[in-house]
């Protein structure tokens, strides 16, 4: 692949990352607003205390949790076992990174397939008790959505790790982990 093609691919992944990051930010703002309404409703006499706020808060948090986990795949920010990395040859570390990517990719596909099945099956049959017009499908949908995001970002990570295994430069340089910053005396 040419360098120009790789830069276009990287641009596509940057764009997708920004979209999911923006969605997470919107979810956080909505979560803060809903919780604020709950607090105000409990302590300010003339503001009603809605019954639906707890369920909506938990649903928004579940979306944020799984989508931000997908974003962490892109940044390489998930916790990893690196104790033995300094004792292993780089080739072995690169092979283990590729195997880890394949494992996470399998998990992402399972999240997409099984999550979709639950969201459209069980989720479509239930409703929130305090919001009878809202299907519980909304509550189950973050899993398949996160599965899609994880597949997208894991494909990039797998591609980068395969490039490293072949001795080429990856198209995305990951941020240094906190562990690496501490080891270098940067924190």
mmCIF file of C-alpha atoms in Angstrom:
data_model
loop_
_atom_site.group_PDB
_atom_site.id
_atom_site.type_symbol
_atom_site.label_atom_id
_atom_site.label_comp_id
_atom_site.label_asym_id
_atom_site.label_seq_id
_atom_site.Cartn_x
_atom_site.Cartn_y
_atom_site.Cartn_z
ATOM 1 C CA UNK A 1 0.000 0.000 0.000
ATOM 2 C CA UNK A 2 1.177 3.470 -0.769
ATOM 3 C CA UNK A 3 1.800 6.041 1.944
ATOM 4 C CA UNK A 4 -1.021 8.172 0.524
ATOM 5 C CA UNK A 5 -3.509 5.300 0.870
ATOM 6 C CA UNK A 6 -2.387 4.654 4.430
ATOM 7 C CA UNK A 7 -2.862 8.322 5.298
ATOM 8 C CA UNK A 8 -6.403 8.209 3.877
ATOM 9 C CA UNK A 9 -7.143 5.120 5.977
ATOM 10 C CA UNK A 10 -5.739 6.857 9.049
ATOM 11 C CA UNK A 11 -7.891 9.901 8.276
ATOM 12 C CA UNK A 12 -10.965 7.674 8.100
ATOM 13 C CA UNK A 13 -10.152 6.137 11.488
ATOM 14 C CA UNK A 14 -9.488 9.588 12.966
ATOM 15 C CA UNK A 15 -12.908 10.713 11.714
ATOM 16 C CA UNK A 16 -14.709 7.651 13.156
ATOM 17 C CA UNK A 17 -12.857 8.110 16.454
ATOM 18 C CA UNK A 18 -13.961 11.753 16.658
ATOM 19 C CA UNK A 19 -17.583 10.777 15.996
ATOM 20 C CA UNK A 20 -17.609 8.186 18.799
ATOM 21 C CA UNK A 21 -15.769 10.581 21.118
ATOM 22 C CA UNK A 22 -18.363 13.286 20.374
ATOM 23 C CA UNK A 23 -21.176 10.808 21.089
ATOM 24 C CA UNK A 24 -19.553 9.951 24.433
ATOM 25 C CA UNK A 25 -19.316 13.651 25.279
ATOM 26 C CA UNK A 26 -22.992 14.171 24.438
ATOM 27 C CA UNK A 27 -23.929 11.183 26.581
ATOM 28 C CA UNK A 28 -21.919 12.588 29.485
ATOM 29 C CA UNK A 29 -23.607 15.989 29.190
ATOM 30 C CA UNK A 30 -27.038 14.329 29.023
ATOM 31 C CA UNK A 31 -26.154 12.186 32.053
ATOM 32 C CA UNK A 32 -25.076 15.252 34.053
ATOM 33 C CA UNK A 33 -28.290 17.076 33.105
ATOM 34 C CA UNK A 34 -30.502 14.140 34.093
ATOM 35 C CA UNK A 35 -28.716 13.666 37.425
ATOM 36 C CA UNK A 36 -28.915 17.423 38.079
ATOM 37 C CA UNK A 37 -32.657 17.300 37.427
ATOM 38 C CA UNK A 38 -32.924 14.437 39.918
ATOM 39 C CA UNK A 39 -31.046 16.338 42.621
ATOM 40 C CA UNK A 40 -33.022 19.523 42.011
ATOM 41 C CA UNK A 41 -36.269 17.556 42.051
ATOM 42 C CA UNK A 42 -35.447 16.087 45.447
ATOM 43 C CA UNK A 43 -34.342 19.271 47.175
ATOM 44 C CA UNK A 44 -36.190 22.138 45.462
ATOM 45 C CA UNK A 45 -39.882 22.033 46.387
ATOM 46 C CA UNK A 46 -41.347 23.538 43.195
ATOM 47 C CA UNK A 47 -39.381 21.249 40.793
ATOM 48 C CA UNK A 48 -41.014 17.836 40.305
ATOM 49 C CA UNK A 49 -38.900 14.736 40.962
ATOM 50 C CA UNK A 50 -39.276 12.589 37.832
ATOM 51 C CA UNK A 51 -39.364 8.826 38.331
ATOM 52 C CA UNK A 52 -37.562 8.000 35.094
ATOM 53 C CA UNK A 53 -34.204 9.630 35.849
ATOM 54 C CA UNK A 54 -32.481 6.628 37.453
ATOM 55 C CA UNK A 55 -33.207 4.291 34.535
ATOM 56 C CA UNK A 56 -32.146 6.866 31.962
ATOM 57 C CA UNK A 57 -28.952 7.663 33.908
ATOM 58 C CA UNK A 58 -27.994 3.984 34.028
ATOM 59 C CA UNK A 59 -28.733 3.550 30.327
ATOM 60 C CA UNK A 60 -26.622 6.584 29.402
ATOM 61 C CA UNK A 61 -23.788 5.280 31.602
ATOM 62 C CA UNK A 62 -23.887 1.887 29.917
ATOM 63 C CA UNK A 63 -23.555 3.558 26.508
ATOM 64 C CA UNK A 64 -20.627 5.664 27.727
ATOM 65 C CA UNK A 65 -18.869 2.693 29.328
ATOM 66 C CA UNK A 66 -18.847 0.423 26.306
ATOM 67 C CA UNK A 67 -18.250 3.150 23.720
ATOM 68 C CA UNK A 68 -15.338 4.602 25.690
ATOM 69 C CA UNK A 69 -13.911 1.078 25.958
ATOM 70 C CA UNK A 70 -13.968 0.928 22.155
ATOM 71 C CA UNK A 71 -12.189 4.294 22.028
ATOM 72 C CA UNK A 72 -9.525 2.948 24.392
ATOM 73 C CA UNK A 73 -8.775 0.191 21.863
ATOM 74 C CA UNK A 74 -7.828 2.839 19.326
ATOM 75 C CA UNK A 75 -5.504 4.606 21.752
ATOM 76 C CA UNK A 76 -4.033 1.372 23.096
ATOM 77 C CA UNK A 77 -5.104 2.521 26.555
ATOM 78 C CA UNK A 78 -6.482 -0.736 27.915
ATOM 79 C CA UNK A 79 -4.678 -2.338 30.796
ATOM 80 C CA UNK A 80 -2.103 -4.865 29.622
ATOM 81 C CA UNK A 81 0.339 -7.295 31.131
ATOM 82 C CA UNK A 82 3.776 -5.989 30.161
ATOM 83 C CA UNK A 83 5.933 -7.375 32.974
ATOM 84 C CA UNK A 84 7.824 -9.754 30.744
ATOM 85 C CA UNK A 85 8.055 -7.507 27.667
ATOM 86 C CA UNK A 86 11.574 -6.384 28.506
ATOM 87 C CA UNK A 87 12.735 -10.026 28.648
ATOM 88 C CA UNK A 88 11.098 -11.167 25.395
ATOM 89 C CA UNK A 89 12.306 -10.535 21.855
ATOM 90 C CA UNK A 90 10.352 -7.916 19.907
ATOM 91 C CA UNK A 91 9.116 -10.540 17.452
ATOM 92 C CA UNK A 92 7.485 -12.522 20.278
ATOM 93 C CA UNK A 93 5.871 -9.364 21.670
ATOM 94 C CA UNK A 94 4.547 -8.477 18.204
ATOM 95 C CA UNK A 95 3.134 -11.998 17.733
ATOM 96 C CA UNK A 96 1.450 -11.785 21.162
ATOM 97 C CA UNK A 97 0.000 -8.372 20.228
ATOM 98 C CA UNK A 98 -1.464 -9.859 17.029
ATOM 99 C CA UNK A 99 -2.942 -12.781 19.010
ATOM 100 C CA UNK A 100 -4.436 -10.352 21.538
ATOM 101 C CA UNK A 101 -5.929 -8.333 18.667
ATOM 102 C CA UNK A 102 -7.492 -11.473 17.220
ATOM 103 C CA UNK A 103 -8.951 -12.354 20.634
ATOM 104 C CA UNK A 104 -10.449 -8.880 21.064
ATOM 105 C CA UNK A 105 -11.782 -9.006 17.502
ATOM 106 C CA UNK A 106 -13.547 -12.285 18.305
ATOM 107 C CA UNK A 107 -15.033 -10.692 21.440
ATOM 108 C CA UNK A 108 -16.211 -7.701 19.388
ATOM 109 C CA UNK A 109 -17.926 -9.960 16.840
ATOM 110 C CA UNK A 110 -19.618 -11.869 19.677
ATOM 111 C CA UNK A 111 -20.747 -8.564 21.203
ATOM 112 C CA UNK A 112 -22.200 -7.511 17.862
ATOM 113 C CA UNK A 113 -23.978 -10.800 17.060
ATOM 114 C CA UNK A 114 -25.205 -11.805 20.518
ATOM 115 C CA UNK A 115 -25.858 -8.213 21.593
ATOM 116 C CA UNK A 116 -27.976 -7.605 18.514
ATOM 117 C CA UNK A 117 -29.881 -10.823 19.183
ATOM 118 C CA UNK A 118 -30.650 -9.740 22.762
ATOM 119 C CA UNK A 119 -31.474 -6.151 21.810
ATOM 120 C CA UNK A 120 -33.908 -7.159 19.088
ATOM 121 C CA UNK A 121 -35.234 -10.187 20.988
ATOM 122 C CA UNK A 122 -35.557 -9.722 24.728
ATOM 123 C CA UNK A 123 -35.078 -5.960 24.600
ATOM 124 C CA UNK A 124 -37.850 -5.431 22.067
ATOM 125 C CA UNK A 125 -40.345 -7.197 24.356
ATOM 126 C CA UNK A 126 -39.779 -5.161 27.524
ATOM 127 C CA UNK A 127 -40.427 -1.572 28.511
ATOM 128 C CA UNK A 128 -39.068 0.733 31.180
ATOM 129 C CA UNK A 129 -41.494 0.729 34.146
ATOM 130 C CA UNK A 130 -41.358 4.516 34.534
ATOM 131 C CA UNK A 131 -41.394 5.173 30.769
ATOM 132 C CA UNK A 132 -43.881 2.665 29.323
ATOM 133 C CA UNK A 133 -43.527 4.129 25.822
ATOM 134 C CA UNK A 134 -39.757 3.390 25.706
ATOM 135 C CA UNK A 135 -38.649 -0.109 24.729
ATOM 136 C CA UNK A 136 -35.876 -1.790 26.720
ATOM 137 C CA UNK A 137 -34.242 -2.372 23.360
ATOM 138 C CA UNK A 138 -32.577 0.994 24.025
ATOM 139 C CA UNK A 139 -30.982 -0.500 27.150
ATOM 140 C CA UNK A 140 -29.529 -3.512 25.283
ATOM 141 C CA UNK A 141 -28.376 -1.618 22.169
ATOM 142 C CA UNK A 142 -25.015 -0.315 23.517
ATOM 143 C CA UNK A 143 -23.491 -3.800 23.311
ATOM 144 C CA UNK A 144 -23.894 -4.303 19.535
ATOM 145 C CA UNK A 145 -23.035 -0.651 18.877
ATOM 146 C CA UNK A 146 -19.845 -1.031 20.903
ATOM 147 C CA UNK A 147 -19.183 -4.294 19.040
ATOM 148 C CA UNK A 148 -19.217 -2.362 15.756
ATOM 149 C CA UNK A 149 -16.902 0.323 17.151
ATOM 150 C CA UNK A 150 -14.559 -2.311 18.585
ATOM 151 C CA UNK A 151 -14.412 -4.155 15.247
ATOM 152 C CA UNK A 152 -13.534 -0.910 13.469
ATOM 153 C CA UNK A 153 -10.802 0.119 15.925
ATOM 154 C CA UNK A 154 -9.499 -3.414 16.448
ATOM 155 C CA UNK A 155 -9.104 -3.834 12.677
ATOM 156 C CA UNK A 156 -6.820 -0.803 12.704
ATOM 157 C CA UNK A 157 -4.867 -2.120 15.687
ATOM 158 C CA UNK A 158 -4.519 -5.539 14.079
ATOM 159 C CA UNK A 159 -3.349 -3.934 10.830
ATOM 160 C CA UNK A 160 -0.772 -1.853 12.726
ATOM 161 C CA UNK A 161 0.503 -4.860 14.669
ATOM 162 C CA UNK A 162 0.775 -6.955 11.504
ATOM 163 C CA UNK A 163 2.764 -4.104 9.920
ATOM 164 C CA UNK A 164 5.069 -4.083 12.973
ATOM 165 C CA UNK A 165 5.444 -7.854 12.719
ATOM 166 C CA UNK A 166 6.512 -7.404 9.084
ATOM 167 C CA UNK A 167 9.053 -4.778 10.156
ATOM 168 C CA UNK A 168 7.135 -1.793 8.761
ATOM 169 C CA UNK A 169 6.040 1.424 10.436
ATOM 170 C CA UNK A 170 2.461 1.389 11.806
ATOM 171 C CA UNK A 171 0.048 4.035 10.479
ATOM 172 C CA UNK A 172 -0.971 5.085 13.987
ATOM 173 C CA UNK A 173 1.436 5.758 16.781
ATOM 174 C CA UNK A 174 -0.262 5.086 20.096
ATOM 175 C CA UNK A 175 0.055 7.421 23.044
ATOM 176 C CA UNK A 176 2.504 6.377 25.705
ATOM 177 C CA UNK A 177 0.859 4.491 28.523
ATOM 178 C CA UNK A 178 1.070 5.830 32.050
ATOM 179 C CA UNK A 179 3.402 2.940 32.873
ATOM 180 C CA UNK A 180 5.764 3.964 30.065
ATOM 181 C CA UNK A 181 5.653 7.619 31.150
ATOM 182 C CA UNK A 182 6.500 6.671 34.733
ATOM 183 C CA UNK A 183 9.340 4.388 33.585
ATOM 184 C CA UNK A 184 10.835 7.296 31.633
ATOM 185 C CA UNK A 185 10.421 9.661 34.571
ATOM 186 C CA UNK A 186 7.882 11.809 32.726
ATOM 187 C CA UNK A 187 5.132 11.774 35.369
#
